[in-house]
Amino acid sequence: TQIRTLSLNLHPSLLDDLGLVAAIRGLGTRMATLSGLKLSLNLPESDPRFPPLVEITGYRVIQEALNNIARHAGALRIEITLAIDSDGLKIRIQDDGRGFDLDAMRRRVQAGSNLGLLGMEERVQLAGGQFSLQSEPGKGTTIEIQFALKGAPASSRAPTAAEEM
């Protein structure tokens, strides 16, 4: 089981085989089962494919965010939303946990800790995306990433379906 988990963490085959939406669904299901957190997924009904760099970046940011939430947030609920519109792909990960002071977190990053958050931001920027982090003590945390997708097919702009886990 540990070897299988390690293999999935190195490179999620679901991402290659079925795309980002299916991979998020699988990752979210595993996390909800292991952590006991209530997960809400708002994903497109269709499973559009995105450029490989966008898919792996989105997946890794969600994976890191879920791990951070499970370890540090004290959250009960997580919501992941993936939306496609004329501006591109938007992913939002939101929790109802304890939140944190953004200025204090930035000071810790400058001092060499909290590198997971910095790594997420750098990964998104290197893939050509935008990264946003919002948090306040007692009010949870929201991470949003966005990628401009030129020429996204109309069929990829499908409505979302909400799932609760």
PDB file of C-alpha atoms in Angstrom:
ATOM      1  CA  THR A   1       0.000   0.000   0.000  1.00  0.00           C
ATOM      2  CA  GLN A   2       2.829   2.440   0.802  1.00  0.00           C
ATOM      3  CA  ILE A   3       4.510   1.703  -2.544  1.00  0.00           C
ATOM      4  CA  ARG A   4       1.239   2.324  -4.395  1.00  0.00           C
ATOM      5  CA  THR A   5       0.707   5.606  -2.509  1.00  0.00           C
ATOM      6  CA  LEU A   6       4.283   6.680  -3.248  1.00  0.00           C
ATOM      7  CA  SER A   7       3.781   5.843  -6.920  1.00  0.00           C
ATOM      8  CA  LEU A   8       0.554   7.877  -7.062  1.00  0.00           C
ATOM      9  CA  ASN A   9       2.311  10.792  -5.406  1.00  0.00           C
ATOM     10  CA  LEU A  10       5.210  10.711  -7.873  1.00  0.00           C
ATOM     11  CA  HIS A  11       2.994  10.826 -10.928  1.00  0.00           C
ATOM     12  CA  PRO A  12      -0.767  10.329 -10.825  1.00  0.00           C
ATOM     13  CA  SER A  13      -1.675   7.988 -13.689  1.00  0.00           C
ATOM     14  CA  LEU A  14      -5.298   9.116 -13.428  1.00  0.00           C
ATOM     15  CA  LEU A  15      -4.161  12.547 -14.587  1.00  0.00           C
ATOM     16  CA  ASP A  16      -2.578  11.140 -17.756  1.00  0.00           C
ATOM     17  CA  ASP A  17      -5.352   8.664 -18.445  1.00  0.00           C
ATOM     18  CA  LEU A  18      -8.509  10.614 -17.633  1.00  0.00           C
ATOM     19  CA  GLY A  19      -7.559  14.246 -17.073  1.00  0.00           C
ATOM     20  CA  LEU A  20      -7.638  16.856 -14.349  1.00  0.00           C
ATOM     21  CA  VAL A  21     -11.312  16.571 -13.364  1.00  0.00           C
ATOM     22  CA  ALA A  22     -11.093  12.803 -12.762  1.00  0.00           C
ATOM     23  CA  ALA A  23      -7.761  13.190 -10.962  1.00  0.00           C
ATOM     24  CA  ILE A  24      -9.195  15.871  -8.643  1.00  0.00           C
ATOM     25  CA  ARG A  25     -12.192  13.657  -7.935  1.00  0.00           C
ATOM     26  CA  GLY A  26      -9.881  10.739  -7.076  1.00  0.00           C
ATOM     27  CA  LEU A  27      -7.547  12.860  -4.952  1.00  0.00           C
ATOM     28  CA  GLY A  28     -10.443  14.466  -3.109  1.00  0.00           C
ATOM     29  CA  THR A  29     -12.103  11.124  -2.418  1.00  0.00           C
ATOM     30  CA  ARG A  30      -8.865   9.688  -1.001  1.00  0.00           C
ATOM     31  CA  MET A  31      -8.272  12.756   1.160  1.00  0.00           C
ATOM     32  CA  ALA A  32     -11.851  12.844   2.480  1.00  0.00           C
ATOM     33  CA  THR A  33     -11.666   9.146   3.339  1.00  0.00           C
ATOM     34  CA  LEU A  34      -8.280   9.402   5.069  1.00  0.00           C
ATOM     35  CA  SER A  35      -8.871  12.675   6.921  1.00  0.00           C
ATOM     36  CA  GLY A  36     -12.576  12.510   7.719  1.00  0.00           C
ATOM     37  CA  LEU A  37     -13.026  16.030   6.318  1.00  0.00           C
ATOM     38  CA  LYS A  38     -16.274  16.894   4.535  1.00  0.00           C
ATOM     39  CA  LEU A  39     -15.426  17.624   0.905  1.00  0.00           C
ATOM     40  CA  SER A  40     -17.527  19.463  -1.649  1.00  0.00           C
ATOM     41  CA  LEU A  41     -16.429  19.268  -5.303  1.00  0.00           C
ATOM     42  CA  ASN A  42     -17.750  21.687  -7.920  1.00  0.00           C
ATOM     43  CA  LEU A  43     -16.379  20.260 -11.156  1.00  0.00           C
ATOM     44  CA  PRO A  44     -17.370  20.449 -14.834  1.00  0.00           C
ATOM     45  CA  GLU A  45     -19.772  17.709 -15.891  1.00  0.00           C
ATOM     46  CA  SER A  46     -17.553  17.024 -18.881  1.00  0.00           C
ATOM     47  CA  ASP A  47     -13.886  16.183 -18.472  1.00  0.00           C
ATOM     48  CA  PRO A  48     -12.045  18.630 -20.730  1.00  0.00           C
ATOM     49  CA  ARG A  49      -8.318  18.208 -21.231  1.00  0.00           C
ATOM     50  CA  PHE A  50      -5.899  21.009 -20.556  1.00  0.00           C
ATOM     51  CA  PRO A  51      -2.233  21.450 -21.488  1.00  0.00           C
ATOM     52  CA  PRO A  52      -0.136  18.908 -19.526  1.00  0.00           C
ATOM     53  CA  LEU A  53       1.735  21.602 -17.573  1.00  0.00           C
ATOM     54  CA  VAL A  54      -1.556  23.180 -16.484  1.00  0.00           C
ATOM     55  CA  GLU A  55      -2.982  19.787 -15.459  1.00  0.00           C
ATOM     56  CA  ILE A  56       0.004  18.694 -13.365  1.00  0.00           C
ATOM     57  CA  THR A  57       0.356  22.155 -11.796  1.00  0.00           C
ATOM     58  CA  GLY A  58      -3.321  22.315 -10.854  1.00  0.00           C
ATOM     59  CA  TYR A  59      -3.183  18.789  -9.454  1.00  0.00           C
ATOM     60  CA  ARG A  60      -0.037  19.439  -7.381  1.00  0.00           C
ATOM     61  CA  VAL A  61      -1.379  22.688  -5.931  1.00  0.00           C
ATOM     62  CA  ILE A  62      -4.611  20.975  -4.900  1.00  0.00           C
ATOM     63  CA  GLN A  63      -2.636  18.059  -3.452  1.00  0.00           C
ATOM     64  CA  GLU A  64      -0.397  20.363  -1.395  1.00  0.00           C
ATOM     65  CA  ALA A  65      -3.354  22.484  -0.267  1.00  0.00           C
ATOM     66  CA  LEU A  66      -5.283  19.394   0.885  1.00  0.00           C
ATOM     67  CA  ASN A  67      -2.249  18.116   2.785  1.00  0.00           C
ATOM     68  CA  ASN A  68      -1.796  21.521   4.452  1.00  0.00           C
ATOM     69  CA  ILE A  69      -5.478  21.667   5.383  1.00  0.00           C
ATOM     70  CA  ALA A  70      -5.428  18.171   6.877  1.00  0.00           C
ATOM     71  CA  ARG A  71      -2.242  18.885   8.878  1.00  0.00           C
ATOM     72  CA  HIS A  72      -2.659  22.481   9.993  1.00  0.00           C
ATOM     73  CA  ALA A  73      -6.078  24.057   9.405  1.00  0.00           C
ATOM     74  CA  GLY A  74      -8.316  22.341  11.935  1.00  0.00           C
ATOM     75  CA  ALA A  75     -10.980  22.459   9.219  1.00  0.00           C
ATOM     76  CA  LEU A  76     -14.192  20.468   9.027  1.00  0.00           C
ATOM     77  CA  ARG A  77     -15.058  21.290   5.410  1.00  0.00           C
ATOM     78  CA  ILE A  78     -13.160  21.790   2.164  1.00  0.00           C
ATOM     79  CA  GLU A  79     -14.580  23.019  -1.114  1.00  0.00           C
ATOM     80  CA  ILE A  80     -12.779  22.600  -4.441  1.00  0.00           C
ATOM     81  CA  THR A  81     -14.142  24.411  -7.479  1.00  0.00           C
ATOM     82  CA  LEU A  82     -12.858  24.073 -11.026  1.00  0.00           C
ATOM     83  CA  ALA A  83     -14.431  26.481 -13.521  1.00  0.00           C
ATOM     84  CA  ILE A  84     -13.760  27.141 -17.181  1.00  0.00           C
ATOM     85  CA  ASP A  85     -14.877  30.361 -18.827  1.00  0.00           C
ATOM     86  CA  SER A  86     -13.713  32.838 -21.448  1.00  0.00           C
ATOM     87  CA  ASP A  87     -10.882  33.921 -19.115  1.00  0.00           C
ATOM     88  CA  GLY A  88      -9.516  30.378 -18.807  1.00  0.00           C
ATOM     89  CA  LEU A  89      -9.291  27.796 -16.041  1.00  0.00           C
ATOM     90  CA  LYS A  90      -9.908  28.800 -12.426  1.00  0.00           C
ATOM     91  CA  ILE A  91      -9.355  26.521  -9.442  1.00  0.00           C
ATOM     92  CA  ARG A  92     -10.403  27.471  -5.917  1.00  0.00           C
ATOM     93  CA  ILE A  93      -9.617  25.505  -2.746  1.00  0.00           C
ATOM     94  CA  GLN A  94     -11.425  26.829   0.311  1.00  0.00           C
ATOM     95  CA  ASP A  95     -11.536  25.567   3.905  1.00  0.00           C
ATOM     96  CA  ASP A  96     -13.371  26.561   7.070  1.00  0.00           C
ATOM     97  CA  GLY A  97     -10.328  26.080   9.279  1.00  0.00           C
ATOM     98  CA  ARG A  98      -8.601  28.362  11.742  1.00  0.00           C
ATOM     99  CA  GLY A  99      -6.970  30.527   9.058  1.00  0.00           C
ATOM    100  CA  PHE A 100      -3.818  32.520   9.706  1.00  0.00           C
ATOM    101  CA  ASP A 101      -2.309  35.983   9.568  1.00  0.00           C
ATOM    102  CA  LEU A 102      -0.975  36.542   6.035  1.00  0.00           C
ATOM    103  CA  ASP A 103       1.665  39.063   7.102  1.00  0.00           C
ATOM    104  CA  ALA A 104       3.038  36.691   9.754  1.00  0.00           C
ATOM    105  CA  MET A 105       3.065  33.877   7.185  1.00  0.00           C
ATOM    106  CA  ARG A 106       5.008  36.036   4.714  1.00  0.00           C
ATOM    107  CA  ARG A 107       7.595  36.778   7.401  1.00  0.00           C
ATOM    108  CA  ARG A 108       7.957  33.024   8.076  1.00  0.00           C
ATOM    109  CA  VAL A 109       8.419  32.391   4.347  1.00  0.00           C
ATOM    110  CA  GLN A 110      11.160  35.039   4.221  1.00  0.00           C
ATOM    111  CA  ALA A 111      12.770  33.336   7.234  1.00  0.00           C
ATOM    112  CA  GLY A 112      12.769  30.017   5.379  1.00  0.00           C
ATOM    113  CA  SER A 113       9.685  28.214   6.693  1.00  0.00           C
ATOM    114  CA  ASN A 114       6.188  27.692   5.199  1.00  0.00           C
ATOM    115  CA  LEU A 115       7.854  26.709   1.951  1.00  0.00           C
ATOM    116  CA  GLY A 116       4.815  24.673   0.857  1.00  0.00           C
ATOM    117  CA  LEU A 117       2.814  27.827   0.211  1.00  0.00           C
ATOM    118  CA  LEU A 118       5.746  29.474  -1.539  1.00  0.00           C
ATOM    119  CA  GLY A 119       6.245  26.333  -3.635  1.00  0.00           C
ATOM    120  CA  MET A 120       2.603  26.400  -4.737  1.00  0.00           C
ATOM    121  CA  GLU A 121       2.864  30.027  -5.802  1.00  0.00           C
ATOM    122  CA  GLU A 122       6.139  29.488  -7.680  1.00  0.00           C
ATOM    123  CA  ARG A 123       4.806  26.362  -9.415  1.00  0.00           C
ATOM    124  CA  VAL A 124       1.754  28.259 -10.667  1.00  0.00           C
ATOM    125  CA  GLN A 125       3.805  31.248 -11.848  1.00  0.00           C
ATOM    126  CA  LEU A 126       6.294  29.006 -13.681  1.00  0.00           C
ATOM    127  CA  ALA A 127       3.348  27.413 -15.500  1.00  0.00           C
ATOM    128  CA  GLY A 128       2.140  30.861 -16.590  1.00  0.00           C
ATOM    129  CA  GLY A 129      -0.677  31.135 -14.069  1.00  0.00           C
ATOM    130  CA  GLN A 130      -1.745  33.477 -11.312  1.00  0.00           C
ATOM    131  CA  PHE A 131      -1.851  32.533  -7.614  1.00  0.00           C
ATOM    132  CA  SER A 132      -3.933  34.164  -4.894  1.00  0.00           C
ATOM    133  CA  LEU A 133      -4.030  33.356  -1.172  1.00  0.00           C
ATOM    134  CA  GLN A 134      -6.556  34.794   1.275  1.00  0.00           C
ATOM    135  CA  SER A 135      -6.768  33.966   4.967  1.00  0.00           C
ATOM    136  CA  GLU A 136      -7.649  35.523   8.293  1.00  0.00           C
ATOM    137  CA  PRO A 137      -7.433  34.040  11.762  1.00  0.00           C
ATOM    138  CA  GLY A 138     -10.719  32.280  12.517  1.00  0.00           C
ATOM    139  CA  LYS A 139     -12.012  32.619   8.941  1.00  0.00           C
ATOM    140  CA  GLY A 140     -10.389  29.802   6.985  1.00  0.00           C
ATOM    141  CA  THR A 141      -8.216  29.988   3.899  1.00  0.00           C
ATOM    142  CA  THR A 142      -8.888  30.316   0.176  1.00  0.00           C
ATOM    143  CA  ILE A 143      -6.358  29.550  -2.548  1.00  0.00           C
ATOM    144  CA  GLU A 144      -7.204  30.510  -6.114  1.00  0.00           C
ATOM    145  CA  ILE A 145      -5.195  29.768  -9.209  1.00  0.00           C
ATOM    146  CA  GLN A 146      -5.965  30.823 -12.751  1.00  0.00           C
ATOM    147  CA  PHE A 147      -4.567  29.904 -16.141  1.00  0.00           C
ATOM    148  CA  ALA A 148      -5.399  31.741 -19.351  1.00  0.00           C
ATOM    149  CA  LEU A 149      -6.359  29.185 -21.988  1.00  0.00           C
ATOM    150  CA  LYS A 150      -6.254  30.508 -25.515  1.00  0.00           C
ATOM    151  CA  GLY A 151      -8.748  28.910 -27.866  1.00  0.00           C
ATOM    152  CA  ALA A 152     -10.445  26.694 -25.273  1.00  0.00           C
ATOM    153  CA  PRO A 153     -13.159  24.717 -27.074  1.00  0.00           C
ATOM    154  CA  ALA A 154     -16.739  25.692 -26.260  1.00  0.00           C
ATOM    155  CA  SER A 155     -17.450  22.129 -25.131  1.00  0.00           C
ATOM    156  CA  SER A 156     -14.974  22.601 -22.282  1.00  0.00           C
ATOM    157  CA  ARG A 157     -17.107  25.400 -20.861  1.00  0.00           C
ATOM    158  CA  ALA A 158     -19.614  22.937 -19.456  1.00  0.00           C
ATOM    159  CA  PRO A 159     -21.649  23.615 -16.325  1.00  0.00           C
ATOM    160  CA  THR A 160     -20.375  22.279 -13.047  1.00  0.00           C
ATOM    161  CA  ALA A 161     -21.842  19.521 -10.948  1.00  0.00           C
ATOM    162  CA  ALA A 162     -21.561  19.668  -7.175  1.00  0.00           C
ATOM    163  CA  GLU A 163     -20.543  16.543  -5.294  1.00  0.00           C
ATOM    164  CA  GLU A 164     -20.430  16.046  -1.538  1.00  0.00           C
ATOM    165  CA  MET A 165     -18.110  13.548   0.144  1.00  0.00           C
TER     166      MET A 165
END
